Each structure stands twice: as structure tokens, then as C-alpha cells.
Short mmCIF file of C-alpha atoms and ligand atoms in Angstrom, two decimals:
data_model
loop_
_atom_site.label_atom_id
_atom_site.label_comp_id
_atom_site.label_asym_id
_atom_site.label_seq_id
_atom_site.Cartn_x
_atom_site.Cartn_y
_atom_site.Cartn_z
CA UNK A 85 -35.43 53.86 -11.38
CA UNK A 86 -33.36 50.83 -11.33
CA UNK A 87 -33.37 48.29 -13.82
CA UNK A 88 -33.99 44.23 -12.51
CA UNK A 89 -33.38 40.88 -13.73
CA UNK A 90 -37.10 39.46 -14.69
CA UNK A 91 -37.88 35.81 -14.70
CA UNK A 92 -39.96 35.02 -17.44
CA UNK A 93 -40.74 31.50 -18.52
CA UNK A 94 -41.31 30.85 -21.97
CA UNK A 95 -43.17 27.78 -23.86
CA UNK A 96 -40.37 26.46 -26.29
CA UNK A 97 -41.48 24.15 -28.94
CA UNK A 98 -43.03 23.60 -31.86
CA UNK A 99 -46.30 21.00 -33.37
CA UNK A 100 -44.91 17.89 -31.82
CA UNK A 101 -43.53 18.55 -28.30
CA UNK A 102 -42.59 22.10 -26.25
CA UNK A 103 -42.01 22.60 -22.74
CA UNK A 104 -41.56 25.50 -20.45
CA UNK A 105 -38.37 26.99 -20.03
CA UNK A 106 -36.99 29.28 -17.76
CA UNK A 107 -34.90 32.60 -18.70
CA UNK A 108 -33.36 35.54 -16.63
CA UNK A 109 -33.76 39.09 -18.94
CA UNK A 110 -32.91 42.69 -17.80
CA UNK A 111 -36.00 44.89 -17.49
CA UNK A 112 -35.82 48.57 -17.73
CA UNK A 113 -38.54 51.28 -16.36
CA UNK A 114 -41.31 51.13 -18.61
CA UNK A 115 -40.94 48.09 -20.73
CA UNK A 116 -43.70 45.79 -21.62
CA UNK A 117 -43.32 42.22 -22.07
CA UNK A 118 -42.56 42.10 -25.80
CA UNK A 119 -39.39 44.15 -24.94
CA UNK A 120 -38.30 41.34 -22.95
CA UNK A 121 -39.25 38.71 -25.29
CA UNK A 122 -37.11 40.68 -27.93
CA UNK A 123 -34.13 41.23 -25.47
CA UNK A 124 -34.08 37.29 -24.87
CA UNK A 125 -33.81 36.91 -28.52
CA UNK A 126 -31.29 39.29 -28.93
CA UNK A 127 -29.24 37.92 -25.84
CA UNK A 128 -29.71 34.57 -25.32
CA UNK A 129 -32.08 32.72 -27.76
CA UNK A 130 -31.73 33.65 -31.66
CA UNK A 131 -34.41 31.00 -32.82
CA UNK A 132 -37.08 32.35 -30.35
CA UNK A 133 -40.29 32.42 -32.78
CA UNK A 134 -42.33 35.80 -31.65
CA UNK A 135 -44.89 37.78 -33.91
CA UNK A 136 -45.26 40.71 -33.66
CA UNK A 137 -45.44 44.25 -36.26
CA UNK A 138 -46.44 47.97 -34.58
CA UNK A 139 -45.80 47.36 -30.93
CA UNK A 140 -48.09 50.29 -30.47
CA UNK A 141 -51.65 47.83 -29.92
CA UNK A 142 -53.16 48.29 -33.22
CA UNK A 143 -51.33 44.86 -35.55
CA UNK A 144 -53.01 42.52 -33.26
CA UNK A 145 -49.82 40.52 -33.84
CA UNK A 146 -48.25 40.18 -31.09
CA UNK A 147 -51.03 37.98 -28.88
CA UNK A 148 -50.05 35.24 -26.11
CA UNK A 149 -50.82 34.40 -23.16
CA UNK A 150 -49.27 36.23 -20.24
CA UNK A 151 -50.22 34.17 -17.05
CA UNK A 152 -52.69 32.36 -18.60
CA UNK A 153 -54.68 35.30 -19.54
CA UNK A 154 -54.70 36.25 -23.62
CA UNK A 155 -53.24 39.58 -23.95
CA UNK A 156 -51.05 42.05 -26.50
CA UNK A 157 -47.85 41.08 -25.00
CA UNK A 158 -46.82 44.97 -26.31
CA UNK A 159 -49.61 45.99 -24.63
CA UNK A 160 -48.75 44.70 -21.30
CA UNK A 161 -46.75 46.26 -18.88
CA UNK A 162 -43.92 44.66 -16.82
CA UNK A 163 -45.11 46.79 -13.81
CA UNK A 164 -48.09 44.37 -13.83
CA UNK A 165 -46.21 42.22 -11.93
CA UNK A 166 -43.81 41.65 -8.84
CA UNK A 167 -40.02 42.03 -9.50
CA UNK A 168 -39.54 38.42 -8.38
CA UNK A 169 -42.48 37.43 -10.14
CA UNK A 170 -41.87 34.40 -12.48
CA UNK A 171 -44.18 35.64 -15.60
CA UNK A 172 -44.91 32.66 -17.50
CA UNK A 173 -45.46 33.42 -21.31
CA UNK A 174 -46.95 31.23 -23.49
CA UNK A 175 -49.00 30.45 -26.80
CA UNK A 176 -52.66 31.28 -27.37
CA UNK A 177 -54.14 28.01 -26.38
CA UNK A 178 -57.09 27.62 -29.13
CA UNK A 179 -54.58 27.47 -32.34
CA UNK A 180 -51.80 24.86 -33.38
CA UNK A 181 -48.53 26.12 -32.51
CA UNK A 182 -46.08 26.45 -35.42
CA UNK A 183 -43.05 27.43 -33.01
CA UNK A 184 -42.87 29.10 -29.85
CA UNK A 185 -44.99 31.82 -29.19
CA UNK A 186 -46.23 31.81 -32.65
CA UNK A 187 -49.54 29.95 -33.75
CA UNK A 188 -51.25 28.83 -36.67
CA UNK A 189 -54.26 31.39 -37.03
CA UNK A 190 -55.38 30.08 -40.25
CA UNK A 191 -59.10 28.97 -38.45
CA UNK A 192 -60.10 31.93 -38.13
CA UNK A 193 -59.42 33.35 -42.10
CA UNK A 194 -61.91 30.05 -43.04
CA UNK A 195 -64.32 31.50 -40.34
CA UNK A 196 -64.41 35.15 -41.94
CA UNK A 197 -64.40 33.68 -45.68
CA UNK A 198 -67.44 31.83 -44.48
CA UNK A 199 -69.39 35.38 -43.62
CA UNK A 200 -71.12 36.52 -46.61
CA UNK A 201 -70.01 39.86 -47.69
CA UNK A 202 -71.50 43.45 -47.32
CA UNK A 203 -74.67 43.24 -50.03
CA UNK A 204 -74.92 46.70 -51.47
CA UNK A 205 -78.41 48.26 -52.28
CA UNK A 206 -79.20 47.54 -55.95
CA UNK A 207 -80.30 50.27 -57.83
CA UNK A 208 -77.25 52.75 -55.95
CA UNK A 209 -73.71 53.61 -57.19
CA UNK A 210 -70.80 53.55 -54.09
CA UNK A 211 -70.99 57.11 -53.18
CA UNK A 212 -74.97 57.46 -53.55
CA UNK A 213 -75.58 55.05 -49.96
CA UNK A 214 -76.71 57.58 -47.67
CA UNK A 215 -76.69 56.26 -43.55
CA UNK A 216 -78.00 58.18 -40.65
CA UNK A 217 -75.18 59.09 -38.19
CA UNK A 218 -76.51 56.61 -35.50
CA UNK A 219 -76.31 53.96 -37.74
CA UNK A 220 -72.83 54.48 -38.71
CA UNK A 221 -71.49 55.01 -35.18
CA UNK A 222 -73.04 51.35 -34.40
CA UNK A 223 -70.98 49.32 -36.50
CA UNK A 224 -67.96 52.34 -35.69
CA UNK A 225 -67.19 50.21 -32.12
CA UNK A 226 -67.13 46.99 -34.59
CA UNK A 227 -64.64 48.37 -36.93
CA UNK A 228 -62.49 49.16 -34.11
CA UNK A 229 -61.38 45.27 -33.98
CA UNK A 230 -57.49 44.57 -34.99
CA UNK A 231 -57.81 41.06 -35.41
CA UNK A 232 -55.65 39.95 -32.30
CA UNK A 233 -57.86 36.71 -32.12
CA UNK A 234 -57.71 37.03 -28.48
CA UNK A 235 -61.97 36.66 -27.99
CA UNK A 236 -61.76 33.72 -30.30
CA UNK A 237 -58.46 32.53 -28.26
CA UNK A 238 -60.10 32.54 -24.61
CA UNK A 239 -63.80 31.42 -25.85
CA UNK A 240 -64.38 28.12 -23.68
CA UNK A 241 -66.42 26.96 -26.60
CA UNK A 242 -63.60 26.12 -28.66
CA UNK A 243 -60.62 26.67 -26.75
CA UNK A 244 -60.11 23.26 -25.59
CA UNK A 245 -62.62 21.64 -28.02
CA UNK A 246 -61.33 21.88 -31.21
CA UNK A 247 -63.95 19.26 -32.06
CA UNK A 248 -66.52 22.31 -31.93
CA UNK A 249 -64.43 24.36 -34.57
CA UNK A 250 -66.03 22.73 -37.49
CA UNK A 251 -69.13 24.47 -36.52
CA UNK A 252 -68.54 27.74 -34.29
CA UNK A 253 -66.92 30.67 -36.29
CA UNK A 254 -66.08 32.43 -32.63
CA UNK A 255 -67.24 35.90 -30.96
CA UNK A 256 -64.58 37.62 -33.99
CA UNK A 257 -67.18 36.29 -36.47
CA UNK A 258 -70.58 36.28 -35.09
CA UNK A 259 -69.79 39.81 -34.32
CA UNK A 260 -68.95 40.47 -38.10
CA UNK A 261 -72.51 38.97 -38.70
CA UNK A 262 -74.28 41.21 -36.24
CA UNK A 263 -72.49 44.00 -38.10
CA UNK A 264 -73.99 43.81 -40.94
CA UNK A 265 -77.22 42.56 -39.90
CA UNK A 266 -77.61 46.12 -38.18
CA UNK A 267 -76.29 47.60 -41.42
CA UNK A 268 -78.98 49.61 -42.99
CA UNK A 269 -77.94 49.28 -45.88
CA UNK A 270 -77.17 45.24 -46.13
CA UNK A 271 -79.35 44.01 -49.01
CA UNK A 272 -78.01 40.25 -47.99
CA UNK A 273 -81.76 39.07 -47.31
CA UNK A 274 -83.47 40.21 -50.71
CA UNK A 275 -80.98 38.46 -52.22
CA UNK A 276 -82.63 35.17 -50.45
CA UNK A 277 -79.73 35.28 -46.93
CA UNK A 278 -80.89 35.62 -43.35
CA UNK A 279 -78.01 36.79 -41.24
CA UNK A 280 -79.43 35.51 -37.94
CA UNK A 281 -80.50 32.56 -39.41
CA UNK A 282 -77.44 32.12 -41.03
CA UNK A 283 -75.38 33.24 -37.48
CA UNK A 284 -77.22 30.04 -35.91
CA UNK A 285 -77.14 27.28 -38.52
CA UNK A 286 -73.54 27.99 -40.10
CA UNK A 287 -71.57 29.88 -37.58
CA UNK A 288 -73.07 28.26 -34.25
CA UNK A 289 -74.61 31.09 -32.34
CA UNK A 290 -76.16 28.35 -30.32
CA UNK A 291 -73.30 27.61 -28.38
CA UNK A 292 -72.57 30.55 -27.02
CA UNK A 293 -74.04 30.97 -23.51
CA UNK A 294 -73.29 34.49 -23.25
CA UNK A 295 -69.81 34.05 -20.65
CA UNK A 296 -68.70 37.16 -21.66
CA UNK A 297 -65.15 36.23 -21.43
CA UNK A 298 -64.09 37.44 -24.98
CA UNK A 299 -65.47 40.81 -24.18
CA UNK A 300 -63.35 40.79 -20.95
CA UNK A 301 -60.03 39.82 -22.90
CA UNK A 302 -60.82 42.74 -26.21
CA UNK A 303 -57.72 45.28 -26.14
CA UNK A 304 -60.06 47.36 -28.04
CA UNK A 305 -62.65 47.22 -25.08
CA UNK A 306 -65.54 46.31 -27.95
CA UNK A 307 -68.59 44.92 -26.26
CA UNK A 308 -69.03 41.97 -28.41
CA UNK A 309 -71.13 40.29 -26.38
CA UNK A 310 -73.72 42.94 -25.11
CA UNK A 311 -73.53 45.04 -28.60
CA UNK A 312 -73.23 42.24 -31.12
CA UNK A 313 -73.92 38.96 -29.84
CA UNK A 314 -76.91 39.43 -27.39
CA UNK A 315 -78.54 41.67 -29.93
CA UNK A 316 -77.98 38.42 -32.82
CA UNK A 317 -79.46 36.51 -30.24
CA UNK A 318 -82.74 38.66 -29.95
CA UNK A 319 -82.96 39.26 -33.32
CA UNK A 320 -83.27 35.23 -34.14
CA UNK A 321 -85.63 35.18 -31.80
CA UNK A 322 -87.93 37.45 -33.21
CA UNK A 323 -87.80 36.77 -35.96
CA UNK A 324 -88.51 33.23 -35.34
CA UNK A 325 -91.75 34.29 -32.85
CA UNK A 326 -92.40 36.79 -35.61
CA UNK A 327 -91.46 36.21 -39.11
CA UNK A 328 -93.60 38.61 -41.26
CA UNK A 329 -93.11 41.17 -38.82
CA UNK A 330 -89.45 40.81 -39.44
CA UNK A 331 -90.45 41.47 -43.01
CA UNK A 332 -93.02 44.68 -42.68
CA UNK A 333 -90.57 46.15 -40.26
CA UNK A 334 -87.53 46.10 -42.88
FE1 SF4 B 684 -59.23 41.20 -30.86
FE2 SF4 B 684 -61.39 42.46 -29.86
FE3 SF4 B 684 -61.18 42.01 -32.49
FE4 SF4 B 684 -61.61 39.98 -30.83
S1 SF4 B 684 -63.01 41.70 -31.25
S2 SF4 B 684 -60.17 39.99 -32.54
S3 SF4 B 684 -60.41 40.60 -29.05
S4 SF4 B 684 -59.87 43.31 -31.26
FE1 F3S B 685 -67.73 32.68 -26.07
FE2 F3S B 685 -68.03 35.28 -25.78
FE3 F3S B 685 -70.13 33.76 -26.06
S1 F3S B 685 -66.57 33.99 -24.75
S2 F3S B 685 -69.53 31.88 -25.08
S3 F3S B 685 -68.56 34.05 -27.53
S4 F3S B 685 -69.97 35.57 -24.82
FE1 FES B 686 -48.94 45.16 -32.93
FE2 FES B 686 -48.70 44.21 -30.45
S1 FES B 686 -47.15 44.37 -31.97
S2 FES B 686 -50.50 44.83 -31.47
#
């Protein structure tokens, strides 16, 4: 196979103004686009900002948007698209940009600071919590997440309402919640917390109306919204139909 000259176009900017521009790069057989991206740094523009860490799908670094659709750029093929395809590359959409392709993630550490942690069992040492093996492989999918951001990138609820940031932590988040809400172990409520009261009230499971586009966009093919979200959802609403039977069942 021949190698081509791509057309990429690339957002070029930084807080206060950008703009699109447009850049020929060789592609070999089997590149992705963060090959290309580095090429046109190491060719043509020395002070192009990209992130990026294990090129192998598992950093979560290296997210953009390809198209217009959030993806791993070293996760995404060139054979995606046409030779004489113009592939337009740009920032995730949801964050401030600092430069380039990079953004300013920081939202999204206040949103998992805001999660109250893992509440072990009193009474047990680490290494004395015993879980049954369905109960482990149900937060297993949740662990898979690599913190790309991408779900919390493409979620229409905030992505171009930043006014609703203040009080929606994002599918990344809720998820976390719904985690350890199914935890067996989670000992959050008899210390006086209700995840899925806490899920509506301070991370804004309200405003989610179930899209399903952050599920769609997950490199790690988690099903946030059917395994995590939907089953928050229920859970509030038993618990709100049902409240001591929320309390004899646990
Ligand atoms: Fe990325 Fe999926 Fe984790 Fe969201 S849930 S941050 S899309 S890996
Ligand atoms: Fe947003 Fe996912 Fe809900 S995209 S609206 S969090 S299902
Ligand atoms: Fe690590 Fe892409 S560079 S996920």
C-alpha cells in the first residue's frame, strides 16, 4: 500500500480566539489520526498543543473531536475516512481550551471530589470485606472507565450550557455514584448519606433525559446509561414511593 497526502484541518488557538486551519500530512497504511497530528508537529507546526500519553486507548489523553464526533484520536483510524477527505480535528467542545487541541479538564476533578468516597463497613479490617462474585463483576464494567471525558464532552446537558455545570456532575460522575450505591459493601447511608438522593440534589440526575449519547461515544463500550444511570434513576424512585422498604430491604 501506498502512502497519501491527508487533509486534515486543525482548530489553532488558544482562550481568546482560534480558527480552523488547513494542513497537508503524509499518511502511511495503518496510521490513526494522532500519528498525523504528531507528524504535523514534527514537520510543519512545532507549537501544535496535543495531549496525549499510551497511544494504545487506555490514558484517555488523547480525546478531540474528529468530525464533530468525541473520540481517542489514537484510537481512530485514518481508514475511517476517504483519501480526499478533509478530516477536521478539533477540541472537545464542553471544556475551555488552553491551546489547540488541548482543554482545560479541571470541571470534571471538582465533579469527582464532590462524590463521597467508598464508606467501608465498620467493624471490618481491609482484607476481611467479603463480596459475592456477581457483585464484584457489576461495578467490574465501571472500573473499566479511563477517564477520556468523552461522555461528559458530548452530553447535550452541558456541552453548550456551561450555565448547567454548576449543578450537573456529568454521566462520568453519576455513574461513579451508581457504583457505589450497588456496592454491597458501601456503608455511606448509616453514616446519615443517600447516594440517590444525593445523585439528584447535588449532582443533577434530573437533567438527564436518558439520550444515551455518552454511552454511544465510551471507547470502553461501558453502558453508562442502561447499567448505571437508568438503574440511579429507579432506585430514587423507589425509594421515594417506598422509603422504609428501602430500609428493611438493606
Ligand atoms: Fe471515557 Fe467511558 Fe469513562 Fe466516560 S465512562 S470517561 S467515555 S471511559
Ligand atoms: Fe447525558 Fe448520557 Fe443522560 S448523554 S442526558 S448523561 S444518557
Ligand atoms: Fe492514551 Fe489515546 S494516547 S488513550
Amino acid at each position: 500500500e501506498m502512502g497519501y497526502r491527508a487533509r486534515l484541518r486543525v482548530w489553532r488557538g488558544d482562550a481568546d480566539s482560534g480558527e480552523l486551519r488547513d494542513y497537508e500530512v503524509d499518511a502511511e497504511e495503518g496510521e490513526v489520526v494522532l500519528d498525523l497530528l504528531h507528524r504535523l508537529q514534527a514537520t510543519q507546526c512545532p507549537d501544535l498543543a496535543v495531549r496525549w500519553n499510551c497511544k494504545a486507548g487506555k490514558c484517555g489523553s488523547c480525546s478531540a473531536e474528529v468530525n464533530g464526533r468525541p473520540r481517542l484520536t489514537c484510537m481512530t483510524r485514518m481508514s475511517l475516512f476517504g483519501e480526499e477527505e478533509t478530516i477536521t480535528v478539533t477540541p472537545m467542545r464542553t471544556f475551555p481550551v488552553i491551546k489547540d487541541l488541548v482543554c482545560d479538564v479541571s470541571y470534571n476533578y471538582v465533579k469527582a471530589r464532590e462524590v463521597p468516597a467508598f464508606s467501608p463497613p465498620g467493624g471490618l479490617e481491609p482484607g476481611e470485606y467479603r463480596m459475592h462474585q456477581r457483585d464484584v463483576e457489576r461495578s467490574q464494567e465501571f472500573r473499566k472507565c479511563i477517564e477520556c471525558f468523552l461522555c461528559q464532552d458530548t452530553c447535550h446537558v452541558i456541552r453548550d450550557h456551561s450555565e448547567n455545570k454548576e449543578s450537573f456532575s456529568g454521566p462520568r460522575f453519576l455513574m461513579r455514584v451508581a457504583e457505589l450505591e450497588m456496592h454491597p459493601l458501601d456503608s455511606h447511608e448509616e453514616k446519615g448519606g443517600n447516594r440517590p438522593e444525593e445523585a439528584r440534589g447535588d449532582h443533577g440526575l434530573g437533567f438527564c433525559n436518558i439520550t444515551k449519547c455518552c454511552t454511544e461515544v465510551c471507547p470502553e463500550h461501558i453502558g453508562i446509561t442502561d447499567n448505571a444511570l437508568i438503574p440511579l434513576k429507579e432506585r430514587l424512585a423507589d425509594q421515594r414511593y417506598d422509603p422504609l422498604g428501602r430500609l428493611f430491604r438493606r
